PDB file of C-alpha atoms in Angstrom:
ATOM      1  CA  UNK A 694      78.009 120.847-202.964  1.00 45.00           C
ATOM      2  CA  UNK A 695      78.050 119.334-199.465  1.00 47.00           C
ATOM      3  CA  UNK A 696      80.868 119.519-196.570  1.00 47.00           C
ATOM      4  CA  UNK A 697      81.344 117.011-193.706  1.00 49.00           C
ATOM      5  CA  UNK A 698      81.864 118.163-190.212  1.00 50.00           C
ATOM      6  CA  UNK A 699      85.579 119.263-188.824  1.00 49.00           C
ATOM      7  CA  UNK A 700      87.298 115.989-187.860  1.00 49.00           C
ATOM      8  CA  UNK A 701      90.360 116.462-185.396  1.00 47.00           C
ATOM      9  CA  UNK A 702      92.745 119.879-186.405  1.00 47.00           C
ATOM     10  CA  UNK A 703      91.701 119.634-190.223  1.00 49.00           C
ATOM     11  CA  UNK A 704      88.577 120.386-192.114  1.00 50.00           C
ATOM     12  CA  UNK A 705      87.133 117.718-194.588  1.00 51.00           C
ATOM     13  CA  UNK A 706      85.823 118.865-197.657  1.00 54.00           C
ATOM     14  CA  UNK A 707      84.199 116.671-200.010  1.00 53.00           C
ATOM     15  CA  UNK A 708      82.927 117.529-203.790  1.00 57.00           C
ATOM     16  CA  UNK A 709      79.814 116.030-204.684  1.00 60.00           C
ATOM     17  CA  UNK A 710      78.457 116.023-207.846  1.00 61.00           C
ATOM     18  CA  UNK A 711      75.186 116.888-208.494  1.00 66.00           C
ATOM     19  CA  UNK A 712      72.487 114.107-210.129  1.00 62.00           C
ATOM     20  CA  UNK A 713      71.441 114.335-213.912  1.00 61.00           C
ATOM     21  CA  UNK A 714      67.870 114.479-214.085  1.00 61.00           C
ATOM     22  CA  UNK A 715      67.973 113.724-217.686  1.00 64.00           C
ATOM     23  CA  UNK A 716      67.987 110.033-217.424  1.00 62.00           C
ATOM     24  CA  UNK A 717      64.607 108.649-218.396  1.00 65.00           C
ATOM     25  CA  UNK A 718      64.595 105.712-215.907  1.00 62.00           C
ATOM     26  CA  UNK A 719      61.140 104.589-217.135  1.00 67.00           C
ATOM     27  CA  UNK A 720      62.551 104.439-220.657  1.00 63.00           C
ATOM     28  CA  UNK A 721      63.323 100.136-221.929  1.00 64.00           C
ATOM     29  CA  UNK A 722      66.827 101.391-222.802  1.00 65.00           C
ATOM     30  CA  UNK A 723      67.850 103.376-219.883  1.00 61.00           C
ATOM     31  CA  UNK A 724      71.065 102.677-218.809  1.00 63.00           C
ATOM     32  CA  UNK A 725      72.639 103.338-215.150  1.00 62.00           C
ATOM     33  CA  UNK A 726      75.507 105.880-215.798  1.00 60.00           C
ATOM     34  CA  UNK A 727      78.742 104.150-214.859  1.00 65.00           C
ATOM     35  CA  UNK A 728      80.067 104.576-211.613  1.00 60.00           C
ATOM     36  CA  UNK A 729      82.292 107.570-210.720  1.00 66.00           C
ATOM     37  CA  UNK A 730      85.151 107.598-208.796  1.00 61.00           C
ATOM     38  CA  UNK A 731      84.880 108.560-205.351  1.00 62.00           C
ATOM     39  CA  UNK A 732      85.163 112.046-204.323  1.00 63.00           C
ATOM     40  CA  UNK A 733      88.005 113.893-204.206  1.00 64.00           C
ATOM     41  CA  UNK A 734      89.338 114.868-200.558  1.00 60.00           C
ATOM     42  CA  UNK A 735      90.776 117.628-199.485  1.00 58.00           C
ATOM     43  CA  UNK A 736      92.861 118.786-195.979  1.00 59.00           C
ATOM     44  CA  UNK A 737      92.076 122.200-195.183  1.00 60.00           C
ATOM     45  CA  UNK A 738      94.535 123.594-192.132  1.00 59.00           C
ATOM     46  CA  UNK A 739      92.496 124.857-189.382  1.00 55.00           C
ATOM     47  CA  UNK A 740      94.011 127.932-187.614  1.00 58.00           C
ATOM     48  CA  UNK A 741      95.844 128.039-184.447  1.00 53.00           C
ATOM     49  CA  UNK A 742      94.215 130.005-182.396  1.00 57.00           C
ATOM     50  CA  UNK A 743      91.162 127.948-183.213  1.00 58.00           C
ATOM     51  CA  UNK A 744      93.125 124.565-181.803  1.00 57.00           C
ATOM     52  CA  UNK A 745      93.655 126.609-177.963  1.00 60.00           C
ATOM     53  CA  UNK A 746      90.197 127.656-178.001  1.00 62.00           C
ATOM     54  CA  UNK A 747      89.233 123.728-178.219  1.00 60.00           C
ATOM     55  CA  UNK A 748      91.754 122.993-175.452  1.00 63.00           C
ATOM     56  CA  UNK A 749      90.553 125.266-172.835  1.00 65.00           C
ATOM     57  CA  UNK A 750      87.142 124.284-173.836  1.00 64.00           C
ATOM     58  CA  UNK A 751      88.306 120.774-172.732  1.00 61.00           C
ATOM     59  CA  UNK A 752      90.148 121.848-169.496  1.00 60.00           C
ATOM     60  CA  UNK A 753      87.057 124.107-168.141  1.00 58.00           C
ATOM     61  CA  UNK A 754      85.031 120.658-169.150  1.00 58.00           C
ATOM     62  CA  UNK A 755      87.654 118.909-166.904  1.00 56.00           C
ATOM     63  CA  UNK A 756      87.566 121.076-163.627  1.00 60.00           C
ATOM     64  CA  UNK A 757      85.557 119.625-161.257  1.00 67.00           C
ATOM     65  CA  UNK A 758      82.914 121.135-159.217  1.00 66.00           C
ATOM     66  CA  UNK A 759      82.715 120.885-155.491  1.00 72.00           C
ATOM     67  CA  UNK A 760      79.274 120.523-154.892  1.00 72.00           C
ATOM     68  CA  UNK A 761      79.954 120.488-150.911  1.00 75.00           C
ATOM     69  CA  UNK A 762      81.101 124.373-150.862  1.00 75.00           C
ATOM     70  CA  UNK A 763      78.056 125.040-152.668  1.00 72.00           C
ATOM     71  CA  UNK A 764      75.093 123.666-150.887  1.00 72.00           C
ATOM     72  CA  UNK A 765      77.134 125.016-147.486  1.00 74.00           C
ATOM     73  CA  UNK A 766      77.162 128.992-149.707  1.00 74.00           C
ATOM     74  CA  UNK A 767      73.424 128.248-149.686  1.00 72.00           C
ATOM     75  CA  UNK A 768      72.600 127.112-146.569  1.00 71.00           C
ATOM     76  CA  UNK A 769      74.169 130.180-144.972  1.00 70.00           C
ATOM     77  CA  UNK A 770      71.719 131.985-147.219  1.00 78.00           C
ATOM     78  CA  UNK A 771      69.114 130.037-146.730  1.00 81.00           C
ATOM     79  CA  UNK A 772      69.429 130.555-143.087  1.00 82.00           C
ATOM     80  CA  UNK A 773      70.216 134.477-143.299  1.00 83.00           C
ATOM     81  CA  UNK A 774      66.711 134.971-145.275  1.00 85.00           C
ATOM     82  CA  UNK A 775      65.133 132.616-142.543  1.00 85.00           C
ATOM     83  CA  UNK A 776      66.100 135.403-139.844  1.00 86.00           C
ATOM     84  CA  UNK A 777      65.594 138.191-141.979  1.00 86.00           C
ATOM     85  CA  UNK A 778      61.932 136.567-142.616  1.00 87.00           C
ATOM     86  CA  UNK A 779      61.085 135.995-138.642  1.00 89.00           C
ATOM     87  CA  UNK A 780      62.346 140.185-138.011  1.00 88.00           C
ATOM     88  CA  UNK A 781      60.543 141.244-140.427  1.00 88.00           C
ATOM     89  CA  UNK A 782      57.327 139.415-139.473  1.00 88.00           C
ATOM     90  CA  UNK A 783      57.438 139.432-135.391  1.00 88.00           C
ATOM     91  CA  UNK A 784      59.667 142.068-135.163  1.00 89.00           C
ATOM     92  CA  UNK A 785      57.022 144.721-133.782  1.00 91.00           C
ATOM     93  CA  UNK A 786      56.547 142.191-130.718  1.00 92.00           C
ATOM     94  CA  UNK A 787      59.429 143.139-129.122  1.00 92.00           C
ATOM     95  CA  UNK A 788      59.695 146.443-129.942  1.00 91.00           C
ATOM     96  CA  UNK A 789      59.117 147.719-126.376  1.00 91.00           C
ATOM     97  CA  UNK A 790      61.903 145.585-125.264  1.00 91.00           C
ATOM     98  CA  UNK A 791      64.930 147.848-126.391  1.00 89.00           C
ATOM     99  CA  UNK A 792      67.253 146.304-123.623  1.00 89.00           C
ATOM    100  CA  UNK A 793      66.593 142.459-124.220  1.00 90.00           C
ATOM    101  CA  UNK A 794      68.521 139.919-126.528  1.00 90.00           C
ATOM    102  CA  UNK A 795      66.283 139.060-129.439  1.00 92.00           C
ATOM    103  CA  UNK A 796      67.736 135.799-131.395  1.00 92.00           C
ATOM    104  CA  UNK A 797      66.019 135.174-134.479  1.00 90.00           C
ATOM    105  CA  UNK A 798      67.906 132.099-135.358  1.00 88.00           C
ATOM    106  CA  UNK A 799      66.209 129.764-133.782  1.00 88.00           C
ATOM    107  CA  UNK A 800      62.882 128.039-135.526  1.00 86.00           C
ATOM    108  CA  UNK A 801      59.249 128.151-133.800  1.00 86.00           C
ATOM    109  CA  UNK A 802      55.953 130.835-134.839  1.00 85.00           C
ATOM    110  CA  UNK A 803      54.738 131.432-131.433  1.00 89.00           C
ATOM    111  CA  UNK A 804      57.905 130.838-129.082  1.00 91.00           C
ATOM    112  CA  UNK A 805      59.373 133.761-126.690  1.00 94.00           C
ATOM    113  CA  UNK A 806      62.889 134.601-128.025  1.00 93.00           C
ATOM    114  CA  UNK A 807      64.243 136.689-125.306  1.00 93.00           C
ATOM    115  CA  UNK A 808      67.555 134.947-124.099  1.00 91.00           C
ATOM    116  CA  UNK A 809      67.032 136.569-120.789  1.00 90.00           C
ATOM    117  CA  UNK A 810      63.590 135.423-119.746  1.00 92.00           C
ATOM    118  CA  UNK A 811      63.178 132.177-118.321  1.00 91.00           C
ATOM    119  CA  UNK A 812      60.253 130.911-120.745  1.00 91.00           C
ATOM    120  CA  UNK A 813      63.164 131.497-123.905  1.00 92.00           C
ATOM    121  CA  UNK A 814      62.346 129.159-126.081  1.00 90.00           C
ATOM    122  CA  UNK A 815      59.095 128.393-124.810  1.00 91.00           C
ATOM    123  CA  UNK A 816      56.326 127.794-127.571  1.00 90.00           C
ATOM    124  CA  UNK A 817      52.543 129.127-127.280  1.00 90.00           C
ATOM    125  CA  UNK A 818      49.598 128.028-129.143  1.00 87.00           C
ATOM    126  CA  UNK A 819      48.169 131.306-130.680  1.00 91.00           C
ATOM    127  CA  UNK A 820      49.669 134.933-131.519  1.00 91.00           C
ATOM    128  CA  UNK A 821      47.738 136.099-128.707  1.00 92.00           C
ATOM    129  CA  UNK A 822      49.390 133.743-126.265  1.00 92.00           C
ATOM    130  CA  UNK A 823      52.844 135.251-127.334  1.00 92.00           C
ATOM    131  CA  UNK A 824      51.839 138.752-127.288  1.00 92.00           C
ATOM    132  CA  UNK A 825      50.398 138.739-123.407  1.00 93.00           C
ATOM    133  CA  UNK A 826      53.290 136.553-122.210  1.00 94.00           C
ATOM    134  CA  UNK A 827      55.582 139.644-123.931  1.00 94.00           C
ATOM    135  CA  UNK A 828      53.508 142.417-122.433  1.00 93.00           C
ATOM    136  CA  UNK A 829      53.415 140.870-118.767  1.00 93.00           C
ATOM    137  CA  UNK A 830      55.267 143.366-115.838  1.00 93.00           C
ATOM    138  CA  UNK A 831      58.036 140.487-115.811  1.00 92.00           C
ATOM    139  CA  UNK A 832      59.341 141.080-119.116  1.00 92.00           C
ATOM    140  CA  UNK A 833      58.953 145.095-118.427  1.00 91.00           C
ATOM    141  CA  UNK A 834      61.352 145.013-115.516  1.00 91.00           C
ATOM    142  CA  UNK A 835      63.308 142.206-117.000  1.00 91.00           C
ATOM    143  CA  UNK A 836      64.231 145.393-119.393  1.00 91.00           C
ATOM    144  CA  UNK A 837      64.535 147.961-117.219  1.00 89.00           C
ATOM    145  CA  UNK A 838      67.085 145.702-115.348  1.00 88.00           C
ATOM    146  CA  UNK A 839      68.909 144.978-118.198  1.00 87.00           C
ATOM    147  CA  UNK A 840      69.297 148.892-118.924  1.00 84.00           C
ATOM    148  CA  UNK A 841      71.541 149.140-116.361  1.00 78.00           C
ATOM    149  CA  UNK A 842      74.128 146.999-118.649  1.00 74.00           C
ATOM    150  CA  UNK A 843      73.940 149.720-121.766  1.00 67.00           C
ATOM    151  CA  UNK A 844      74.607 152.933-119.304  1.00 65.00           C
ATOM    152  CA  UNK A 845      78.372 154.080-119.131  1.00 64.00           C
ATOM    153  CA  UNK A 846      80.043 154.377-116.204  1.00 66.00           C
ATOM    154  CA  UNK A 847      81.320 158.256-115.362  1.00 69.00           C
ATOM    155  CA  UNK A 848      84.695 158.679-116.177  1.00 73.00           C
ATOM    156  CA  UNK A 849      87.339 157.887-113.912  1.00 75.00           C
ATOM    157  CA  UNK A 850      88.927 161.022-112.098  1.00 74.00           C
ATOM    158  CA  UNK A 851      92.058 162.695-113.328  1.00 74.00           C
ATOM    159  CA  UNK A 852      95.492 163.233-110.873  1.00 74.00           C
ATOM    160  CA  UNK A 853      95.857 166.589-110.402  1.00 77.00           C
ATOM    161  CA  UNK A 854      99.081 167.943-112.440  1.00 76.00           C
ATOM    162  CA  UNK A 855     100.970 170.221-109.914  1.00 78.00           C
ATOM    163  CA  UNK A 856     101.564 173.760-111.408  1.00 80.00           C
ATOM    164  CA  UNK A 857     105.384 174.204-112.689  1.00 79.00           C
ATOM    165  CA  UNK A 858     108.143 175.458-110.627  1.00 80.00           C
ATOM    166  CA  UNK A 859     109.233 178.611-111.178  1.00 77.00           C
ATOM    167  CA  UNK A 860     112.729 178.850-112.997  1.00 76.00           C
ATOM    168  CA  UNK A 861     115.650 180.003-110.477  1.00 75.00           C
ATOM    169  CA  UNK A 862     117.408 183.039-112.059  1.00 72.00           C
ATOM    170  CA  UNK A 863     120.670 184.729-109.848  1.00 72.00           C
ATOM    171  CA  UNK A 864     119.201 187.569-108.003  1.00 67.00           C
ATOM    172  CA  UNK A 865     121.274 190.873-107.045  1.00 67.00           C
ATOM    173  CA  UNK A 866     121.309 191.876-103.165  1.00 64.00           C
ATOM    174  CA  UNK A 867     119.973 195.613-104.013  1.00 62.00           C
ATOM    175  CA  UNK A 868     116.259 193.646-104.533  1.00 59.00           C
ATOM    176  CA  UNK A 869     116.704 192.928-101.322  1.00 60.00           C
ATOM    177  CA  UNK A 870     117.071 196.401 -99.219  1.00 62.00           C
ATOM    178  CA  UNK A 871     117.977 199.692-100.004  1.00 59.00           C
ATOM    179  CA  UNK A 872     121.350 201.643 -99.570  1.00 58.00           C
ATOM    180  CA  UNK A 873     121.319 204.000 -96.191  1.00 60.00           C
ATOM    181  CA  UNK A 874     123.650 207.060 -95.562  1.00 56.00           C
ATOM    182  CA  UNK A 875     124.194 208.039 -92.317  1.00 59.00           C
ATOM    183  CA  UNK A 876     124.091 212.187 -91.414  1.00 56.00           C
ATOM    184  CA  UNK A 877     124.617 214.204 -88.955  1.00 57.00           C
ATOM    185  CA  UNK A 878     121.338 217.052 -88.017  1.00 55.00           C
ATOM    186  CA  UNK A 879     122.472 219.881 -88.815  1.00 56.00           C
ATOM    187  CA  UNK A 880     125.029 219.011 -91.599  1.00 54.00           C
ATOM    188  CA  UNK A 881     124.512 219.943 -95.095  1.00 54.00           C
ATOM    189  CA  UNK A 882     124.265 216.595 -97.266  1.00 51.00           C
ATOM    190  CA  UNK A 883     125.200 215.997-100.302  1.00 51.00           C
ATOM    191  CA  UNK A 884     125.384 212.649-102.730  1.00 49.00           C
ATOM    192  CA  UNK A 885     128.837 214.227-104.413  1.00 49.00           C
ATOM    193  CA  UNK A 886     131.476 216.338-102.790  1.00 50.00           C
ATOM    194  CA  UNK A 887     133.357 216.795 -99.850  1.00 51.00           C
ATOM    195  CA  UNK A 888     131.901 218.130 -96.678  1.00 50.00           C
ATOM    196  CA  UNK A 889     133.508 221.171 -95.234  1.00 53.00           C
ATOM    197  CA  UNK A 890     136.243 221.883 -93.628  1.00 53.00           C
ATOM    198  CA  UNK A 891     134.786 222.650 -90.110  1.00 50.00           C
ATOM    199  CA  UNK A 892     132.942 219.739 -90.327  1.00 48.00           C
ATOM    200  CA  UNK A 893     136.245 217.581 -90.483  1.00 48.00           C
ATOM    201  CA  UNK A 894     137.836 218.052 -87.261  1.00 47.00           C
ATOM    202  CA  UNK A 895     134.739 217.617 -85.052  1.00 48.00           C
ATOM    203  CA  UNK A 896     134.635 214.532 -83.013  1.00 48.00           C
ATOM    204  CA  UNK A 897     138.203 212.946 -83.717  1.00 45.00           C
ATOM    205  CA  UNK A 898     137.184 210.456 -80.741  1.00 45.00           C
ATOM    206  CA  UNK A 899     134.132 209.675 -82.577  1.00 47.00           C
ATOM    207  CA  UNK A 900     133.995 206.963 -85.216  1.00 48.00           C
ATOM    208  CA  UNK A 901     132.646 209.850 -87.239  1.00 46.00           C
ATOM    209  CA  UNK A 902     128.900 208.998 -86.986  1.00 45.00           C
ATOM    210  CA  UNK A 903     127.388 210.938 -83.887  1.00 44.00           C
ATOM    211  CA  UNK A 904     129.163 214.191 -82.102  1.00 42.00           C
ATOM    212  CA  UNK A 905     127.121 216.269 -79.557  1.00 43.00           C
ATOM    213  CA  UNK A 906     123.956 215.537 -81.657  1.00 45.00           C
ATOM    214  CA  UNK A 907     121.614 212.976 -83.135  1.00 48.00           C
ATOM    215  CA  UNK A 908     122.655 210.289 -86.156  1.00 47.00           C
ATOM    216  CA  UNK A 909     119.744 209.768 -88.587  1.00 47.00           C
ATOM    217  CA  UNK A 910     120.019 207.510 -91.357  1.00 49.00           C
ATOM    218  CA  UNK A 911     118.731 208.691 -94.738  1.00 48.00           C
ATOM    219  CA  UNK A 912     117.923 205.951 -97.067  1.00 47.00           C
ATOM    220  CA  UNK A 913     119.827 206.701-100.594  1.00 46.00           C
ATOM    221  CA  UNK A 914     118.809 206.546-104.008  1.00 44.00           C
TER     222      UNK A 914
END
């Protein structure tokens, strides 16, 4: 039995028979066996799920490729493996130039690459060439000079904050000075009671505060 490929969304399927080898074809009286109807055909269903897997076969056929965005993708490599290539090859040339601007993207074997110097870009025949022209006194205090760029200027100074202001609070006049009693010498004083009797009379004229002797003032508790 044979099958035929899948033709559109439904499987062909065709019976066959297989040949009789018992026919003597050599024989005088061999006959041909009559002809047989053709063979029978048959529509097999193919699944669904089969049919959308042929359709977005077709539409990722369909989709078109930009071919611009991808040669641009691998130029940008291309060039990023071109730099990475020089560095890793001359890099040690310019290793005692900490201070200078190195650009690697630009093409040449023997050309001075510091954008500073005035022979940038300048090619030299031989290795040698490149490596005395980088080791002259010019290029060494070329560096130094651009050193200064990479040091960071001191900070700038602060204002000076004033110190805060003490809070006013009320203040009572007894901080101030000290209660005095005045006394005669003599008299007997005391911070409660009454002085005596003899005491009373003396001086009427007076204001009370100096008779016949001397006024101290005693400063009270």
């Amino acid at each position: 039995m044979a099958s035929l490929p899948l033709r559109g969304t439904e499987a062909s399927i065709y019976i066959i028979p297989e040949p009789d080898f018992s026919i003597d074809l050599d024989a005088p009286d061999a006959q041909w066996p009559d002809v047989e109807p053709p063979p029978e055909f048959f529509q097999v269903p193919v699944r669904k799920e089969q049919e959308g897997l042929k359709e977005e076969e077709e539409e990722e056929e369909e989709e078109e490729v930009n071919l611009d965005d991808i040669w641009a993708a691998a130029a940008v490599d291309f060039e990023q493996a071109e730099r990475l290539a020089r560095l890793s090859l001359r890099g040690d040339l310019y290793s005692h130039l900490p201070h200078s601007t190195v650009n690697w993207s630009i093409g040449g074997k023997h050309i001075c690459r510091v954008e500073e110097c005035p022979k940038y870009g300048v090619s030299f025949r031989i290795l040698d060439g490149l490596k005395k022209h980088l080791n002259t006194q010019m290029h060494k205090e070329l560096d130094r000079t651009l050193a200064s760029r990479f040091i960071t200027p001191p900070p700038e100074p602060q204002p000076e904050v004033p110190p805060p202001r003490p809070t006013k609070r009320p203040v009572s006049p007894s901080e101030f000075w000290e209660p005095r009693v005045r006394a005669r010498l003599g008299t007997w004083l005391a911070t409660e009671g009454i002085l005596p009797d003899s005491e009373d009379g003396m001086d009427s004229e007076d204001d009370g505060n100096s008779v016949g002797g001397q006024v101290v003032e005693v400063a009270g508790s």
